[in-house]
Structures are given as structure tokens and as C-alpha cells.
Amino acid sequence: MLIAVSLSGVYTPADHACTSEQYRCPVCLKPVVLKKGRYKIAHFSHQRIIDCYKSTYKTESLAHLQGKHQLYNMSRGLQVDMEYYLSDIEQIPDILIERRLAVELQLSVIPVDAIIRRSAGYRRLGMDVIWIADELKLTKQGDVLKLTAFQRSLVETSRMQLYSFDSEQNIFYCYQLTELTSDLQMRYIRSEIQTVADFTAVRGQLSACIALSNHQKKGFIRQCLKQKDVREPTLSALYQLRIQHQQLPASIGIVVPLQFFIRTHPITWQSQLLLALKQQTFSVQAFAVQLEYYGVNDVTMTSEELTAALIRQYSAAYNKLYVQY
């Protein structure tokens, strides 16, 4: 930990602490040991971490400690707390700014459900939260970013921004996600974050709609055929629609912005949607159950609301791309 309480009750950062003083953990109030040296980032350590609530957190890496120091320094001039224990939700954000913005430096992979649960905890207290990924673990090709499900869960979707920390360069970045590509990856514009305010700068939103090429459609159908199962959802829907999978119509294979939240491939859900409409069995509630979703930390819509918005985008995109007025 980077903050401890002196015997006089003063919250003290490790890099300002004195080796001759005694300190206690601000959460469990057990004694902690100051560790600092020429080649070590100053920090406090429990004598028995298992006695403390912080034992539920993994041991912090050097990069994590380094990033927290950098965030703390960037926040000077504001009311900033490091490792402040929020007893109401039993969570400890890395940095808490003005008691309303929690900043979490998440360099290690944890379950997406944990990201969502902890984000919901902050929101219950009326706080916003920013998650920061490991820059060195991002997969990029030119201006395209390939996100894992974990990295996707860290995206601030109201601004479509992903934040990262490069521990080698000691730099924070903002990835402004600009559009989904036809192979369902993300185009981006990267900028360096200089101040805490840069984390919450309002930029753009995803807006472009893209039609998959025939080559891409055939590639996905080949994957479906490899399963050799007549119950495969895409092929089953196409069969009932009496559509030859070798030549899909323009109405199937449109990528809309809200696809960012949907695991189900657009060819699959659009085939299923057209089938439900043809059979007159469509309802938003039933269709929402058919879709698989990515876990994202700040989505406020229900699955039914997201599904309804997805279908509206799809209908508008088809009209824009193919219907001539």
C-alpha cells in the first residue's frame, strides 16, 4: 500500500514517510512496515496481510505501484485520496478524486463480472469510475485495436474511450474508439493524457455503419459449416428463411455501432431477426434472450433496451445503405 496512518492519525504517503515513525493500515489499523530504498518504490507492507480486508486484493506489481504514484502526482491541486477505504461497499479505489471519481489501475486480468460489480458499487455511492488497462498488453495493427472481452469491459462507453498505462514510458493514454471495422475490431485515435481532466474529456461516439463484404460473409459461413451441426443457429435460421448461404442478401451482414456490446455475430442475429419477423413471433423480450452480450462496466440500459436500440440502428442502417428514395 502507498498510504498509511501515523500514530498521531496523519494519513502519510509512503514516499513522504519516515523510517523512524510507526504506521498503521488505514483499513484494519494493524501495524505496517515502511519499505523504501534506492531501487524500490516506497510502500507499506502488512506484517500479516491475511488479517486485513486488503488481502482480497492481489499483491501489487511494480508497474501498479508506479502507476498509482503517477496518478497521485497528476491529481495534485485537487482533493485526492490514495487507497481510500469505502466501507459502505468494501472497496478501495487506487485513487479517489474529489470524493466523486474513482480511478482503478487494472493491469492484471480479473473476471469481467468483478469489473461490473465494483463499478456498480461506485455508482451506488454516486461516484464515477475510470478503469485503466495495461498499454503493453493491447493488441494493435495500424489504427485498429483488437480488444479482449476483459479490455472491452474497461471501456468508458459513454465517450467510447479506453485508457491505458505504459509502465515502461510512465505515460497514460486515451484511445478514442472511432468505429467498428468489418471484422468487428475497433479503429482508434490515441492521445497522451497529461492531466486528470484529460480522462473525462468529451470526444466522439461511434456512428458509422458498415456492410460486410461477400468474402467476409462466406468466411463466417464456412466457420458455421465446420461445426457440422444442423442445429447451428445461423444455418438453421437461413434454412427456414429459404436463403442460400452461398449468397446472403444485403439485409444480412450489417455492422452497426451497438454491435460493440453484442457477442453474437451480426450475420447470426440478423438471420434470426428476419426469421422471427417472417414467422410473426418477434418480440423484443424474446429476441433479447437470444443475444449474447459483452460485459461492459458502465452500461445503464437493460438487455431489452439495448436490443431495441440495436434493431433500430440496424433498420436505419439498412435503409441508409440500400434503400433508394
Tab-separated table of C-alpha atoms in Angstrom:
chain	number	residue	atom	x	y	z
A	1	MET	CA	0.000	0.000	0.000
A	2	LEU	CA	1.092	3.576	-0.606
A	3	ILE	CA	-0.764	5.322	2.227
A	4	ALA	CA	-0.663	4.579	5.966
A	5	VAL	CA	-1.705	6.332	9.174
A	6	SER	CA	0.861	7.609	11.646
A	7	LEU	CA	0.375	7.126	15.383
A	8	SER	CA	-0.783	10.746	15.526
A	9	GLY	CA	-3.542	9.976	12.997
A	10	VAL	CA	-1.993	11.616	9.927
A	11	TYR	CA	-2.509	9.912	6.566
A	12	THR	CA	1.005	9.697	5.122
A	13	PRO	CA	2.157	8.742	1.592
A	14	ALA	CA	4.956	6.185	1.650
A	15	ASP	CA	7.345	8.435	-0.270
A	16	HIS	CA	6.952	11.076	2.491
A	17	ALA	CA	7.100	8.659	5.418
A	18	CYS	CA	9.964	8.418	7.873
A	19	THR	CA	11.586	5.100	8.734
A	20	SER	CA	11.776	6.108	12.405
A	21	GLU	CA	7.978	6.513	12.661
A	22	GLN	CA	5.386	3.810	13.272
A	23	TYR	CA	2.408	3.458	10.921
A	24	ARG	CA	-0.829	1.522	10.736
A	25	CYS	CA	-3.029	0.298	7.898
A	26	PRO	CA	-5.906	2.767	7.327
A	27	VAL	CA	-8.313	-0.165	6.809
A	28	CYS	CA	-7.563	-2.672	9.564
A	29	LEU	CA	-5.370	-0.412	11.801
A	30	LYS	CA	-2.783	-3.184	12.149
A	31	PRO	CA	0.938	-2.197	12.124
A	32	VAL	CA	2.596	-1.917	8.716
A	33	VAL	CA	6.246	-1.734	7.715
A	34	LEU	CA	7.668	1.051	5.558
A	35	LYS	CA	9.757	-0.248	2.673
A	36	LYS	CA	11.780	2.186	0.633
A	37	GLY	CA	15.168	2.192	-0.968
A	38	ARG	CA	17.247	3.325	-3.886
A	39	TYR	CA	15.757	0.813	-6.323
A	40	LYS	CA	12.357	0.236	-4.730
A	41	ILE	CA	9.163	2.277	-4.942
A	42	ALA	CA	8.298	3.371	-1.409
A	43	HIS	CA	5.353	1.462	0.040
A	44	PHE	CA	3.957	-0.016	3.235
A	45	SER	CA	3.558	-3.718	3.842
A	46	HIS	CA	1.402	-5.639	6.304
A	47	GLN	CA	3.106	-7.970	8.713
A	48	ARG	CA	0.175	-10.367	8.153
A	49	ILE	CA	-1.840	-9.267	5.092
A	50	ILE	CA	-4.404	-12.032	5.703
A	51	ASP	CA	-5.681	-10.058	8.709
A	52	CYS	CA	-6.759	-7.150	6.511
A	53	TYR	CA	-9.558	-6.569	4.012
A	54	LYS	CA	-6.830	-5.672	1.511
A	55	SER	CA	-5.890	-9.355	1.486
A	56	THR	CA	-8.703	-9.784	-1.052
A	57	TYR	CA	-6.557	-7.813	-3.493
A	58	LYS	CA	-3.630	-9.377	-5.289
A	59	THR	CA	-0.092	-8.301	-4.453
A	60	GLU	CA	0.626	-5.161	-6.437
A	61	SER	CA	3.268	-5.240	-9.127
A	62	LEU	CA	5.991	-2.651	-9.511
A	63	ALA	CA	4.124	-1.255	-12.545
A	64	HIS	CA	0.936	-0.891	-10.482
A	65	LEU	CA	2.718	0.975	-7.701
A	66	GLN	CA	4.461	3.167	-10.260
A	67	GLY	CA	1.171	3.993	-11.986
A	68	LYS	CA	-0.544	4.899	-8.715
A	69	HIS	CA	2.282	7.266	-7.825
A	70	GLN	CA	1.950	8.895	-11.240
A	71	LEU	CA	-1.839	9.247	-10.896
A	72	TYR	CA	-1.451	10.748	-7.431
A	73	ASN	CA	1.074	13.295	-8.697
A	74	MET	CA	-1.165	14.177	-11.673
A	75	SER	CA	-4.013	14.889	-9.240
A	76	ARG	CA	-2.183	17.389	-7.050
A	77	GLY	CA	-4.191	20.560	-6.594
A	78	LEU	CA	-7.369	18.519	-6.246
A	79	GLN	CA	-8.741	16.709	-3.230
A	80	VAL	CA	-7.125	13.356	-3.870
A	81	ASP	CA	-7.040	10.224	-1.715
A	82	MET	CA	-4.906	7.204	-2.410
A	83	GLU	CA	-6.256	3.766	-1.422
A	84	TYR	CA	-9.231	5.269	0.403
A	85	TYR	CA	-11.372	2.557	2.009
A	86	LEU	CA	-15.067	2.928	1.136
A	87	SER	CA	-16.647	0.970	3.967
A	88	ASP	CA	-20.193	1.122	2.542
A	89	ILE	CA	-19.169	-1.020	-0.427
A	90	GLU	CA	-15.941	-2.508	0.998
A	91	GLN	CA	-13.858	-1.287	-1.934
A	92	ILE	CA	-10.533	0.511	-2.149
A	93	PRO	CA	-10.022	2.546	-5.340
A	94	ASP	CA	-6.417	3.193	-6.298
A	95	ILE	CA	-7.137	6.926	-6.435
A	96	LEU	CA	-10.230	8.842	-5.317
A	97	ILE	CA	-10.560	12.370	-6.693
A	98	GLU	CA	-12.828	14.943	-5.050
A	99	ARG	CA	-14.641	12.009	-3.420
A	100	ARG	CA	-16.618	11.530	-6.648
A	101	LEU	CA	-14.249	9.957	-9.218
A	102	ALA	CA	-12.625	6.586	-8.552
A	103	VAL	CA	-9.626	5.666	-10.697
A	104	GLU	CA	-8.700	1.987	-10.942
A	105	LEU	CA	-5.402	0.916	-12.491
A	106	GLN	CA	-6.267	-2.600	-13.664
A	107	LEU	CA	-3.064	-4.011	-15.151
A	108	SER	CA	-3.876	-7.628	-14.339
A	109	VAL	CA	-6.770	-9.589	-15.809
A	110	ILE	CA	-9.692	-10.213	-13.463
A	111	PRO	CA	-13.186	-11.568	-14.229
A	112	VAL	CA	-15.422	-9.182	-16.169
A	113	ASP	CA	-18.116	-9.749	-13.548
A	114	ALA	CA	-15.763	-8.276	-10.932
A	115	ILE	CA	-15.297	-5.124	-13.048
A	116	ILE	CA	-19.060	-4.743	-13.428
A	117	ARG	CA	-19.747	-5.439	-9.746
A	118	ARG	CA	-17.136	-2.974	-8.498
A	119	SER	CA	-18.303	-0.311	-10.962
A	120	ALA	CA	-21.866	-0.743	-9.731
A	121	GLY	CA	-20.612	-0.272	-6.170
A	122	TYR	CA	-19.118	3.109	-7.013
A	123	ARG	CA	-22.288	4.175	-8.784
A	124	ARG	CA	-24.352	3.326	-5.704
A	125	LEU	CA	-22.291	5.942	-3.874
A	126	GLY	CA	-22.881	8.485	-6.641
A	127	MET	CA	-19.315	8.150	-7.940
A	128	ASP	CA	-17.964	7.771	-11.451
A	129	VAL	CA	-15.183	5.284	-12.140
A	130	ILE	CA	-12.367	5.128	-14.663
A	131	TRP	CA	-10.601	1.849	-15.410
A	132	ILE	CA	-7.079	1.860	-16.855
A	133	ALA	CA	-5.700	-1.053	-18.871
A	134	ASP	CA	-2.122	-2.204	-19.429
A	135	GLU	CA	-0.792	-0.489	-22.562
A	136	LEU	CA	1.772	-3.248	-23.058
A	137	LYS	CA	-0.967	-5.895	-23.365
A	138	LEU	CA	-3.046	-4.129	-26.031
A	139	THR	CA	-3.016	-5.738	-29.478
A	140	LYS	CA	-2.785	-3.167	-32.292
A	141	GLN	CA	-2.383	-3.306	-36.030
A	142	GLY	CA	-2.057	0.117	-37.597
A	143	ASP	CA	-5.046	2.138	-36.423
A	144	VAL	CA	-7.032	-0.967	-35.418
A	145	LEU	CA	-7.278	-2.247	-31.858
A	146	LYS	CA	-8.222	-5.850	-31.098
A	147	LEU	CA	-9.863	-5.923	-27.685
A	148	THR	CA	-10.235	-8.932	-25.449
A	149	ALA	CA	-13.512	-9.284	-23.538
A	150	PHE	CA	-11.666	-8.089	-20.410
A	151	GLN	CA	-10.242	-4.994	-22.121
A	152	ARG	CA	-13.645	-4.231	-23.634
A	153	SER	CA	-15.168	-4.230	-20.149
A	154	LEU	CA	-12.848	-1.344	-19.180
A	155	VAL	CA	-14.092	0.964	-21.947
A	156	GLU	CA	-15.878	4.150	-20.874
A	157	THR	CA	-18.752	3.639	-23.294
A	158	SER	CA	-20.463	6.992	-22.772
A	159	ARG	CA	-17.427	8.517	-24.504
A	160	MET	CA	-16.138	5.318	-26.202
A	161	GLN	CA	-12.726	5.737	-24.624
A	162	LEU	CA	-10.231	3.189	-23.340
A	163	TYR	CA	-7.453	4.387	-21.038
A	164	SER	CA	-4.096	2.684	-20.648
A	165	PHE	CA	-0.825	2.977	-18.748
A	166	ASP	CA	2.577	2.316	-20.289
A	167	SER	CA	4.766	1.357	-17.334
A	168	GLU	CA	7.935	1.402	-19.461
A	169	GLN	CA	7.436	5.020	-20.518
A	170	ASN	CA	5.400	6.060	-17.447
A	171	ILE	CA	2.710	7.503	-19.746
A	172	PHE	CA	-1.093	7.320	-19.684
A	173	TYR	CA	-3.006	7.176	-22.976
A	174	CYS	CA	-6.566	7.669	-24.137
A	175	TYR	CA	-7.803	5.528	-27.026
A	176	GLN	CA	-10.736	7.249	-28.678
A	177	LEU	CA	-12.639	4.418	-30.359
A	178	THR	CA	-13.971	5.802	-33.621
A	179	GLU	CA	-15.661	2.924	-35.455
A	180	LEU	CA	-16.115	-0.809	-35.716
A	181	THR	CA	-14.321	-2.408	-38.633
A	182	SER	CA	-15.898	-5.005	-40.899
A	183	ASP	CA	-14.060	-7.742	-38.962
A	184	LEU	CA	-15.545	-6.379	-35.714
A	185	GLN	CA	-12.363	-4.751	-34.396
A	186	MET	CA	-12.015	-1.108	-33.309
A	187	ARG	CA	-10.429	1.824	-35.108
A	188	TYR	CA	-8.922	4.359	-32.745
A	189	ILE	CA	-7.112	7.642	-32.290
A	190	ARG	CA	-4.574	7.619	-29.447
A	191	SER	CA	-3.598	10.671	-27.412
A	192	GLU	CA	-1.392	11.136	-24.374
A	193	ILE	CA	-3.043	12.041	-21.093
A	194	GLN	CA	-1.327	14.986	-19.437
A	195	THR	CA	-3.776	15.835	-16.643
A	196	VAL	CA	-6.556	14.133	-14.724
A	197	ALA	CA	-9.061	16.274	-16.640
A	198	ASP	CA	-7.963	14.514	-19.845
A	199	PHE	CA	-9.564	11.311	-18.555
A	200	THR	CA	-13.019	12.850	-18.716
A	201	ALA	CA	-12.666	14.999	-21.833
A	202	VAL	CA	-15.743	14.581	-24.025
A	203	ARG	CA	-14.934	13.421	-27.510
A	204	GLY	CA	-16.888	11.391	-30.059
A	205	GLN	CA	-19.208	8.438	-30.389
A	206	LEU	CA	-19.384	5.503	-32.768
A	207	SER	CA	-21.621	6.392	-35.689
A	208	ALA	CA	-20.583	4.587	-38.883
A	209	CYS	CA	-22.436	1.538	-40.225
A	210	ILE	CA	-20.595	-0.988	-42.396
A	211	ALA	CA	-21.779	-3.753	-44.722
A	212	LEU	CA	-19.742	-6.952	-44.635
A	213	SER	CA	-18.233	-7.931	-47.969
A	214	ASN	CA	-19.262	-11.156	-49.707
A	215	HIS	CA	-15.815	-12.542	-48.894
A	216	GLN	CA	-16.329	-11.831	-45.174
A	217	LYS	CA	-19.822	-13.310	-45.234
A	218	LYS	CA	-18.572	-16.501	-46.870
A	219	GLY	CA	-15.738	-16.719	-44.336
A	220	PHE	CA	-18.182	-16.637	-41.427
A	221	ILE	CA	-20.490	-19.188	-43.089
A	222	ARG	CA	-17.506	-21.519	-43.523
A	223	GLN	CA	-16.948	-21.338	-39.759
A	224	CYS	CA	-20.590	-22.286	-39.211
A	225	LEU	CA	-20.372	-25.199	-41.627
A	226	LYS	CA	-17.292	-26.567	-39.843
A	227	GLN	CA	-19.463	-27.296	-36.812
A	228	LYS	CA	-21.319	-29.909	-38.879
A	229	ASP	CA	-24.468	-29.462	-36.823
A	230	VAL	CA	-27.901	-28.889	-38.363
A	231	ARG	CA	-28.853	-27.009	-35.185
A	232	GLU	CA	-26.166	-24.371	-35.743
A	233	PRO	CA	-28.177	-21.121	-35.180
A	234	THR	CA	-27.151	-19.221	-38.312
A	235	LEU	CA	-27.557	-22.083	-40.762
A	236	SER	CA	-30.828	-23.141	-39.141
A	237	ALA	CA	-32.299	-19.641	-39.494
A	238	LEU	CA	-31.144	-19.326	-43.108
A	239	TYR	CA	-32.631	-22.725	-43.961
A	240	GLN	CA	-36.015	-21.737	-42.530
A	241	LEU	CA	-35.840	-18.441	-44.410
A	242	ARG	CA	-35.101	-20.421	-47.606
A	243	ILE	CA	-31.951	-18.339	-48.112
A	244	GLN	CA	-28.947	-19.970	-49.789
A	245	HIS	CA	-25.970	-19.468	-47.507
A	246	GLN	CA	-23.653	-19.179	-50.525
A	247	GLN	CA	-25.142	-15.772	-51.391
A	248	LEU	CA	-26.560	-13.849	-48.462
A	249	PRO	CA	-28.815	-10.875	-49.205
A	250	ALA	CA	-27.829	-7.292	-48.413
A	251	SER	CA	-30.159	-7.322	-45.411
A	252	ILE	CA	-27.863	-9.772	-43.605
A	253	GLY	CA	-24.352	-8.738	-42.582
A	254	ILE	CA	-24.581	-5.100	-41.467
A	255	VAL	CA	-22.328	-3.882	-38.642
A	256	VAL	CA	-23.913	-1.121	-36.545
A	257	PRO	CA	-22.293	0.831	-33.665
A	258	LEU	CA	-24.160	-1.055	-30.929
A	259	GLN	CA	-22.545	-4.279	-32.150
A	260	PHE	CA	-19.759	-3.217	-29.769
A	261	PHE	CA	-21.892	-4.607	-26.926
A	262	ILE	CA	-23.021	-7.789	-28.691
A	263	ARG	CA	-21.042	-11.038	-28.836
A	264	THR	CA	-23.458	-12.653	-31.287
A	265	HIS	CA	-22.180	-12.228	-34.845
A	266	PRO	CA	-24.268	-9.800	-36.947
A	267	ILE	CA	-24.970	-12.455	-39.587
A	268	THR	CA	-26.380	-14.727	-36.887
A	269	TRP	CA	-28.647	-12.269	-35.098
A	270	GLN	CA	-29.845	-10.625	-38.304
A	271	SER	CA	-30.807	-14.032	-39.747
A	272	GLN	CA	-32.652	-14.857	-36.546
A	273	LEU	CA	-34.361	-11.460	-36.531
A	274	LEU	CA	-35.611	-11.838	-40.113
A	275	LEU	CA	-36.876	-15.338	-39.308
A	276	ALA	CA	-38.799	-14.127	-36.240
A	277	LEU	CA	-40.356	-11.332	-38.307
A	278	LYS	CA	-41.302	-13.765	-41.076
A	279	GLN	CA	-42.867	-16.188	-38.608
A	280	GLN	CA	-44.570	-13.296	-36.793
A	281	THR	CA	-43.097	-14.438	-33.490
A	282	PHE	CA	-40.864	-11.419	-32.880
A	283	SER	CA	-40.822	-9.616	-29.566
A	284	VAL	CA	-38.022	-7.534	-28.086
A	285	GLN	CA	-38.159	-9.554	-24.877
A	286	ALA	CA	-37.766	-12.902	-26.634
A	287	PHE	CA	-35.084	-11.643	-29.010
A	288	ALA	CA	-33.062	-10.120	-26.163
A	289	VAL	CA	-32.798	-13.612	-24.662
A	290	GLN	CA	-31.280	-14.958	-27.894
A	291	LEU	CA	-28.418	-12.458	-27.931
A	292	GLU	CA	-25.099	-12.851	-26.139
A	293	TYR	CA	-23.669	-9.657	-24.654
A	294	TYR	CA	-20.225	-8.400	-23.745
A	295	GLY	CA	-19.896	-7.349	-20.132
A	296	VAL	CA	-19.252	-3.593	-20.010
A	297	ASN	CA	-18.763	-1.699	-16.771
A	298	ASP	CA	-20.948	1.356	-17.387
A	299	VAL	CA	-23.957	0.217	-19.428
A	300	THR	CA	-27.137	1.604	-17.880
A	301	MET	CA	-29.564	0.094	-20.404
A	302	THR	CA	-31.322	-3.183	-19.735
A	303	SER	CA	-30.801	-6.010	-22.234
A	304	GLU	CA	-34.243	-5.284	-23.690
A	305	GLU	CA	-33.483	-1.572	-24.096
A	306	LEU	CA	-30.142	-2.396	-25.710
A	307	THR	CA	-31.809	-4.904	-28.040
A	308	ALA	CA	-34.488	-2.415	-29.106
A	309	ALA	CA	-31.838	0.223	-29.815
A	310	LEU	CA	-29.750	-2.330	-31.754
A	311	ILE	CA	-32.695	-3.196	-34.005
A	312	ARG	CA	-33.474	0.475	-34.606
A	313	GLN	CA	-29.875	1.070	-35.657
A	314	TYR	CA	-29.989	-1.958	-37.937
A	315	SER	CA	-33.198	-0.822	-39.626
A	316	ALA	CA	-31.864	2.715	-40.121
A	317	ALA	CA	-28.550	1.397	-41.455
A	318	TYR	CA	-30.255	-0.885	-43.985
A	319	ASN	CA	-32.394	1.999	-45.237
A	320	LYS	CA	-29.373	4.243	-45.499
A	321	LEU	CA	-27.135	1.693	-47.212
A	322	TYR	CA	-29.563	0.016	-49.584
A	323	VAL	CA	-32.937	1.709	-49.860
A	324	GLN	CA	-33.125	4.353	-52.561
A	325	TYR	CA	-35.570	7.183	-52.057
